[in-house]
Coordinates of N, CA and C and ligand atoms in Angstrom, one line a residue:
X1 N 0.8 -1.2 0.0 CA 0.0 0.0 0.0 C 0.9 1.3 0.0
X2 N 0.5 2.2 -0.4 CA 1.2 3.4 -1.1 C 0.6 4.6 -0.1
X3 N 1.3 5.0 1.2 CA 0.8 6.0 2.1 C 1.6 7.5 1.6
X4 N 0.9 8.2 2.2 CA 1.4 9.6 1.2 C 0.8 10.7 2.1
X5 N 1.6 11.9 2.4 CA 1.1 12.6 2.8 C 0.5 14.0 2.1
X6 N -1.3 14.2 2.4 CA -2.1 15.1 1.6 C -1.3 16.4 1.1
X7 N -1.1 16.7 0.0 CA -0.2 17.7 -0.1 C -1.2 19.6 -0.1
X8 N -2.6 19.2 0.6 CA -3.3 20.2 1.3 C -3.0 20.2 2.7
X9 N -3.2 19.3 3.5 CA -3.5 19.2 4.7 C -2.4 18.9 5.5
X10 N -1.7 18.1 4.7 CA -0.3 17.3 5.3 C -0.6 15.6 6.0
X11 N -1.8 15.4 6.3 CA -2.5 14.3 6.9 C -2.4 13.0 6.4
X12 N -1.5 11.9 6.8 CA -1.3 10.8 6.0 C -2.1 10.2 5.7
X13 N -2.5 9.7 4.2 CA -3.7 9.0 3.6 C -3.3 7.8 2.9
X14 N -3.8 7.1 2.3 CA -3.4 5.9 1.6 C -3.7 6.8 -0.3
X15 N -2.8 6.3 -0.4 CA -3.1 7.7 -2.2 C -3.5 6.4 -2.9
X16 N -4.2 6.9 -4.1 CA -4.7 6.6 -5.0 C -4.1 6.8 -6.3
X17 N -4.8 8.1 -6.7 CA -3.8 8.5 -7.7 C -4.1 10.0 -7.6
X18 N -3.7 10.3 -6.7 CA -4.3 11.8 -6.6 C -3.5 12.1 -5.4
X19 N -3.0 13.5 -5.4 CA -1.9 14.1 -4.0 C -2.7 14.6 -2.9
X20 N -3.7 14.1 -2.9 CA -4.6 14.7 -2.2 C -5.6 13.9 -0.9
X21 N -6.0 13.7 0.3 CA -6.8 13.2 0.9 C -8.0 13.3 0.4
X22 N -8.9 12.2 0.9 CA -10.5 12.0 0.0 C -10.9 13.6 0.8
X23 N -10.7 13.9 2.3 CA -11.7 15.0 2.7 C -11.2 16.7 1.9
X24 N -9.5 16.4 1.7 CA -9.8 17.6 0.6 C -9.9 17.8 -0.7
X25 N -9.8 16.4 -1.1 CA -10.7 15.8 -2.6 C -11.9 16.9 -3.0
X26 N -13.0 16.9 -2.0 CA -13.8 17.5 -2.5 C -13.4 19.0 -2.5
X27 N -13.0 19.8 -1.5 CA -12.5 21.2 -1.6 C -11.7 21.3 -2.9
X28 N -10.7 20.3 -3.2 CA -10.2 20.8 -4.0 C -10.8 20.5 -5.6
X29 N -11.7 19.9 -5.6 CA -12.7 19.7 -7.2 C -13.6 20.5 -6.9
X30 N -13.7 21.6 -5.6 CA -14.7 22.6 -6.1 C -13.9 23.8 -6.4
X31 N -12.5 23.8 -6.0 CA -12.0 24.8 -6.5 C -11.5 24.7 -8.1
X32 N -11.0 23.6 -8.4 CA -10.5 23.2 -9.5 C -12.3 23.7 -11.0
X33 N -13.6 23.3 -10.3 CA -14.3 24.1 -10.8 C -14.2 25.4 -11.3
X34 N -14.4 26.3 -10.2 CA -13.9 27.6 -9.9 C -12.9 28.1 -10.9
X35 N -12.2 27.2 -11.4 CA -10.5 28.2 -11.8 C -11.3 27.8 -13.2
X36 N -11.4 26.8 -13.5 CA -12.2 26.3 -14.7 C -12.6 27.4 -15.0
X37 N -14.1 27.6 -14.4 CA -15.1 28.3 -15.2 C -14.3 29.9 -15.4
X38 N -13.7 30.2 -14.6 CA -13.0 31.4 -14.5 C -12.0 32.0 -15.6
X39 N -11.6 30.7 -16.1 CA -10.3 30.9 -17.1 C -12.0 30.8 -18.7
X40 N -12.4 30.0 -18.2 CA -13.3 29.8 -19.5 C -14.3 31.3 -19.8
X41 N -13.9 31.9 -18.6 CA -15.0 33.5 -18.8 C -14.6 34.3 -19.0
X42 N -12.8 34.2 -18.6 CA -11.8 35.2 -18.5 C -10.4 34.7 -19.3
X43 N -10.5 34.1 -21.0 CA -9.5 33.7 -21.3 C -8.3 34.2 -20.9
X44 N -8.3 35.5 -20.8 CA -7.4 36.4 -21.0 C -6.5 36.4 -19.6
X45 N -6.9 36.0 -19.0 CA -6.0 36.4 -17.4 C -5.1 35.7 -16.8
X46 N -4.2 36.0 -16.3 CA -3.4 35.4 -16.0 C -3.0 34.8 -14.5
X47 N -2.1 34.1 -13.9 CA -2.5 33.3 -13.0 C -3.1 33.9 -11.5
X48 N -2.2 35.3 -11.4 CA -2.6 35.9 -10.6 C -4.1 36.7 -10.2
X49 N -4.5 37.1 -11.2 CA -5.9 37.1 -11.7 C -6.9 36.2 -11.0
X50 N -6.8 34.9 -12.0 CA -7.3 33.9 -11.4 C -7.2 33.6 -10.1
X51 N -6.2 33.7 -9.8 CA -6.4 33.8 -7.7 C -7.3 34.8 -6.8
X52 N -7.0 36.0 -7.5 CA -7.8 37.0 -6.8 C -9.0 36.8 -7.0
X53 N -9.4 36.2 -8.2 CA -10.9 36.6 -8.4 C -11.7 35.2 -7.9
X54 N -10.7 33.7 -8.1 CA -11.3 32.8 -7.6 C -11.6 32.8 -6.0
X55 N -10.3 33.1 -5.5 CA -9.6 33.0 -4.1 C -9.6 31.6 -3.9
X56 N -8.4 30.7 -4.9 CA -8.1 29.6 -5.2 C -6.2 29.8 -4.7
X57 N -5.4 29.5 -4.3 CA -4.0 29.8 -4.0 C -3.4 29.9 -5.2
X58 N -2.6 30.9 -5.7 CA -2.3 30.8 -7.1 C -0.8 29.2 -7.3
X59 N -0.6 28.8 -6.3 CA 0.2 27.5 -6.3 C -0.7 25.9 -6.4
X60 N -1.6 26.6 -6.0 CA -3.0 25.6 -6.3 C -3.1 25.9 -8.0
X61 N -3.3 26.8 -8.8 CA -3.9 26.8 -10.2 C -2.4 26.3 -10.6
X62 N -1.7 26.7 -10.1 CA 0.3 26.5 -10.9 C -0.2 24.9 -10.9
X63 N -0.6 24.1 -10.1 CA -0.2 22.6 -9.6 C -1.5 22.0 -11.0
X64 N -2.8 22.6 -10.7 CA -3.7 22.2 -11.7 C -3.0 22.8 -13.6
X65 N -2.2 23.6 -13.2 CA -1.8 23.8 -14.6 C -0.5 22.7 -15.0
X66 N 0.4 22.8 -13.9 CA 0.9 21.5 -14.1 C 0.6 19.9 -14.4
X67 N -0.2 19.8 -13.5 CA -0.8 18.7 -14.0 C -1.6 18.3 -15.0
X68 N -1.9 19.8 -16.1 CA -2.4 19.8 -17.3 C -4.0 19.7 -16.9
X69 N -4.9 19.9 -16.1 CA -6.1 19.8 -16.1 C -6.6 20.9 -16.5
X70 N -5.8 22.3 -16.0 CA -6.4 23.2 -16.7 C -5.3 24.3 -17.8
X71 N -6.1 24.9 -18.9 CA -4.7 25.1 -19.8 C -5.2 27.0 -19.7
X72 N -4.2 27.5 -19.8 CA -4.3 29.1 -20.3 C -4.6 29.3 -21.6
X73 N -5.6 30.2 -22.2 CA -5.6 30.0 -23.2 C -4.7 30.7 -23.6
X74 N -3.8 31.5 -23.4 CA -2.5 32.4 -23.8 C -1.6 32.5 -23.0
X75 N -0.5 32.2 -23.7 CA 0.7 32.4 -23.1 C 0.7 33.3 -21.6
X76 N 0.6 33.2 -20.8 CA 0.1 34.6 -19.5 C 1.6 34.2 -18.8
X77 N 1.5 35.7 -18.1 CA 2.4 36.0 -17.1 C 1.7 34.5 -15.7
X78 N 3.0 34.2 -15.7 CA 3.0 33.5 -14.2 C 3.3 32.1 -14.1
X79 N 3.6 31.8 -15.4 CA 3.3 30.1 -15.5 C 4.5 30.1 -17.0
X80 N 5.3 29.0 -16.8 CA 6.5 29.0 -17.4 C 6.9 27.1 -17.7
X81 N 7.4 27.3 -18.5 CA 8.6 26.3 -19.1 C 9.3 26.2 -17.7
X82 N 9.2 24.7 -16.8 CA 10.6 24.6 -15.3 C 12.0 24.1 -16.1
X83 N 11.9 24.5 -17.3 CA 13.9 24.2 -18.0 C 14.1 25.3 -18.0
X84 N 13.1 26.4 -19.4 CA 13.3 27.6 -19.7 C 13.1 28.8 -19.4
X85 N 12.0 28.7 -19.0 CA 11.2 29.8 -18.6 C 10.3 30.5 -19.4
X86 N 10.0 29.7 -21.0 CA 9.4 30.2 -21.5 C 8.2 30.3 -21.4
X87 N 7.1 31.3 -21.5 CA 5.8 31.3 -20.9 C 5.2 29.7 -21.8
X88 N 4.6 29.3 -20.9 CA 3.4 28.4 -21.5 C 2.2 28.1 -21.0
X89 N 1.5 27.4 -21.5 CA -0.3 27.1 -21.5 C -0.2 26.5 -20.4
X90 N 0.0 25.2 -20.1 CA -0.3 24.3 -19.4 C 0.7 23.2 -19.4
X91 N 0.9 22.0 -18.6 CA 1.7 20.7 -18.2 C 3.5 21.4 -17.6
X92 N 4.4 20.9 -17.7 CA 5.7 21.4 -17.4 C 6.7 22.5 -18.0
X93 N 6.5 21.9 -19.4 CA 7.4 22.4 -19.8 C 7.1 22.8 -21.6
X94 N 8.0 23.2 -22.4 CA 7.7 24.1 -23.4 C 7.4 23.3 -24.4
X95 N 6.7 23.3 -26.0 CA 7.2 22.3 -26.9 C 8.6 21.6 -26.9
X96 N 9.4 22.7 -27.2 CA 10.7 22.4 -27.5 C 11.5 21.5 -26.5
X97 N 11.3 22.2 -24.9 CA 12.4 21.0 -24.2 C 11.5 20.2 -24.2
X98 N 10.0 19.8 -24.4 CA 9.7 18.4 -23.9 C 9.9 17.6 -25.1
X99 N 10.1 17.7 -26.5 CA 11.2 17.4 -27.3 C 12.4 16.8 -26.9
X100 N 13.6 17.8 -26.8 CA 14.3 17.9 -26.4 C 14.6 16.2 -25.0
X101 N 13.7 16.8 -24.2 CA 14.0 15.5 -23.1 C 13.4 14.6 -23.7
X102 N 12.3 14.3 -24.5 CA 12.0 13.2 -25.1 C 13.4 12.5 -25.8
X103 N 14.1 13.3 -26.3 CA 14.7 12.5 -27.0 C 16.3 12.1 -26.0
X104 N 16.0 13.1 -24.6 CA 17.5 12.7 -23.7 C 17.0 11.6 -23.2
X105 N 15.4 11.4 -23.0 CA 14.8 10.4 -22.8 C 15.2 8.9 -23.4
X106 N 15.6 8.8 -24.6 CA 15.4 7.8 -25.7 C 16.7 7.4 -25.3
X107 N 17.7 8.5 -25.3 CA 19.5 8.0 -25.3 C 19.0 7.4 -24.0
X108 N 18.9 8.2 -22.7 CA 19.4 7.3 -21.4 C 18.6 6.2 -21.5
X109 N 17.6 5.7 -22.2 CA 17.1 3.9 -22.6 C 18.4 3.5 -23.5
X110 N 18.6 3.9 -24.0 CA 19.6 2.8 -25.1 C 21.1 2.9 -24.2
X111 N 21.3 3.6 -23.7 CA 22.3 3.8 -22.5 C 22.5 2.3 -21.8
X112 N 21.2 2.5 -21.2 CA 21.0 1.3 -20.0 C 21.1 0.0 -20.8
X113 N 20.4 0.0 -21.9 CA 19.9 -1.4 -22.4 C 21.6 -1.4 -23.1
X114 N 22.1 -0.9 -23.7 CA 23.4 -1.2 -24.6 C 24.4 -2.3 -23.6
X115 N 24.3 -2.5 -22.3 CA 25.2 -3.1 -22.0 C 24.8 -4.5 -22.3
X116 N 23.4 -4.8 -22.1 CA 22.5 -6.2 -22.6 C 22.7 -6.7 -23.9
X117 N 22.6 -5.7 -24.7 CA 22.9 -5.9 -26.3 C 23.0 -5.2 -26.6
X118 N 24.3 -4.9 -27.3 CA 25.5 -3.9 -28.4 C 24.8 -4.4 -29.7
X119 N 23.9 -3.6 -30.2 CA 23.5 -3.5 -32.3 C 23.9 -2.3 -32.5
X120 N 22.9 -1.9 -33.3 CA 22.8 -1.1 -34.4 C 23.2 0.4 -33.3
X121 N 22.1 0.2 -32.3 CA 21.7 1.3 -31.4 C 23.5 1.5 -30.8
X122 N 24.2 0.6 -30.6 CA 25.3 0.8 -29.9 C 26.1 1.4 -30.3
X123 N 26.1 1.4 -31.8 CA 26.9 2.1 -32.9 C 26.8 3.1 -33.3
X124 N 25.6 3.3 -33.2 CA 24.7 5.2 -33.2 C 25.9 5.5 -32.5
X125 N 25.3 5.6 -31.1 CA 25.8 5.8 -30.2 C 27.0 6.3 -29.9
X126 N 28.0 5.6 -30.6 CA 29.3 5.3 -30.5 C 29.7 6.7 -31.3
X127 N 29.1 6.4 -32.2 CA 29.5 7.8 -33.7 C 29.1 9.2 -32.9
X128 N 27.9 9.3 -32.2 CA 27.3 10.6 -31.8 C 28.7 10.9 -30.2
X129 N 29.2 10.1 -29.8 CA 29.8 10.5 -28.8 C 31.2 11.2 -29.1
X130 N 31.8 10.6 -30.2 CA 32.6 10.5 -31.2 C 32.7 12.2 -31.7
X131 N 31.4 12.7 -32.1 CA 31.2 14.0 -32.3 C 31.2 14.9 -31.5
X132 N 30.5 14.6 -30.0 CA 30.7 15.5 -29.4 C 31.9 15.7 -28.5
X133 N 33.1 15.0 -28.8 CA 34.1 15.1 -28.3 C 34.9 15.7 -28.9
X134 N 34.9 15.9 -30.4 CA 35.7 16.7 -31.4 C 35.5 18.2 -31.6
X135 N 34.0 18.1 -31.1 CA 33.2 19.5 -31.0 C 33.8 20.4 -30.1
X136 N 33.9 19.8 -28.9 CA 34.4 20.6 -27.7 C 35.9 20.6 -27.3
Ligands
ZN224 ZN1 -6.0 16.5 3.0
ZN225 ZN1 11.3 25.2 -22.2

């Protein structure tokens, strides 16, 4: 079993899939309402905005924007790329670095697996390391 502490309350709960205890479950899916309708009435605003006018914690809408539930319709002040800093809508991070780590993603798998079996992939590998040692 997977215990976790409510990351409202601090109160240890058994998690589910959610950072949250069932009793602030509901507080927080009426707030998570709230920012909803708010952003849907108020494309335009940005996170701070949305706090004042919900009276939602603006680390609360950052967490729901992180988690992609809810999206900005525009680039707004307050809410960023955590590599770059470039403004963005909603989830972590920008097109580009989530690219980007998708594909640092791919190497550190063929990383790990190359020691199990040396092919094709090991050979890439070998060439691109090859390059960036000549580079620098
Ligand atoms: Zn709680
Ligand atoms: Zn970025």
């Amino acid at each position: 079993m997977d215990f976790r502490n409510c990351k409202m309350c601090g109160r240890i709960y058994r998690h589910i899939n959610l950072p949250y205890c069932p009793s602030c479950l509901n507080d927080w899916e009426e707030m998570f309402v709230k920012v909803r309708d708010y952003i849907w009435d108020n494309p335009k605003a940005n996170v701070k905005e949305v706090s004042d006018e919900t009276g939602v914690e603006e680390k609360i809408i950052l967490e729901f924007l992180r988690e992609g539930r809810i999206e900005l319709t525009t680039e707004s002040i307050g809410f960023s790329c955590e590599r770059c800093n470039t403004p963005i809508k909603s989830g972590r991070y920008c097109d580009s670095c989530a690219k980007k780590m998708a594909t640092e993603l791919k190497k550190g798998l063929s990383t790990s697996t190359s020691d199990r079996s040396i092919g094709r992939d090991g050979k890439r590998m070998y060439t691109a390391d090859r390059t960036r040692k000549r580079r620098s």
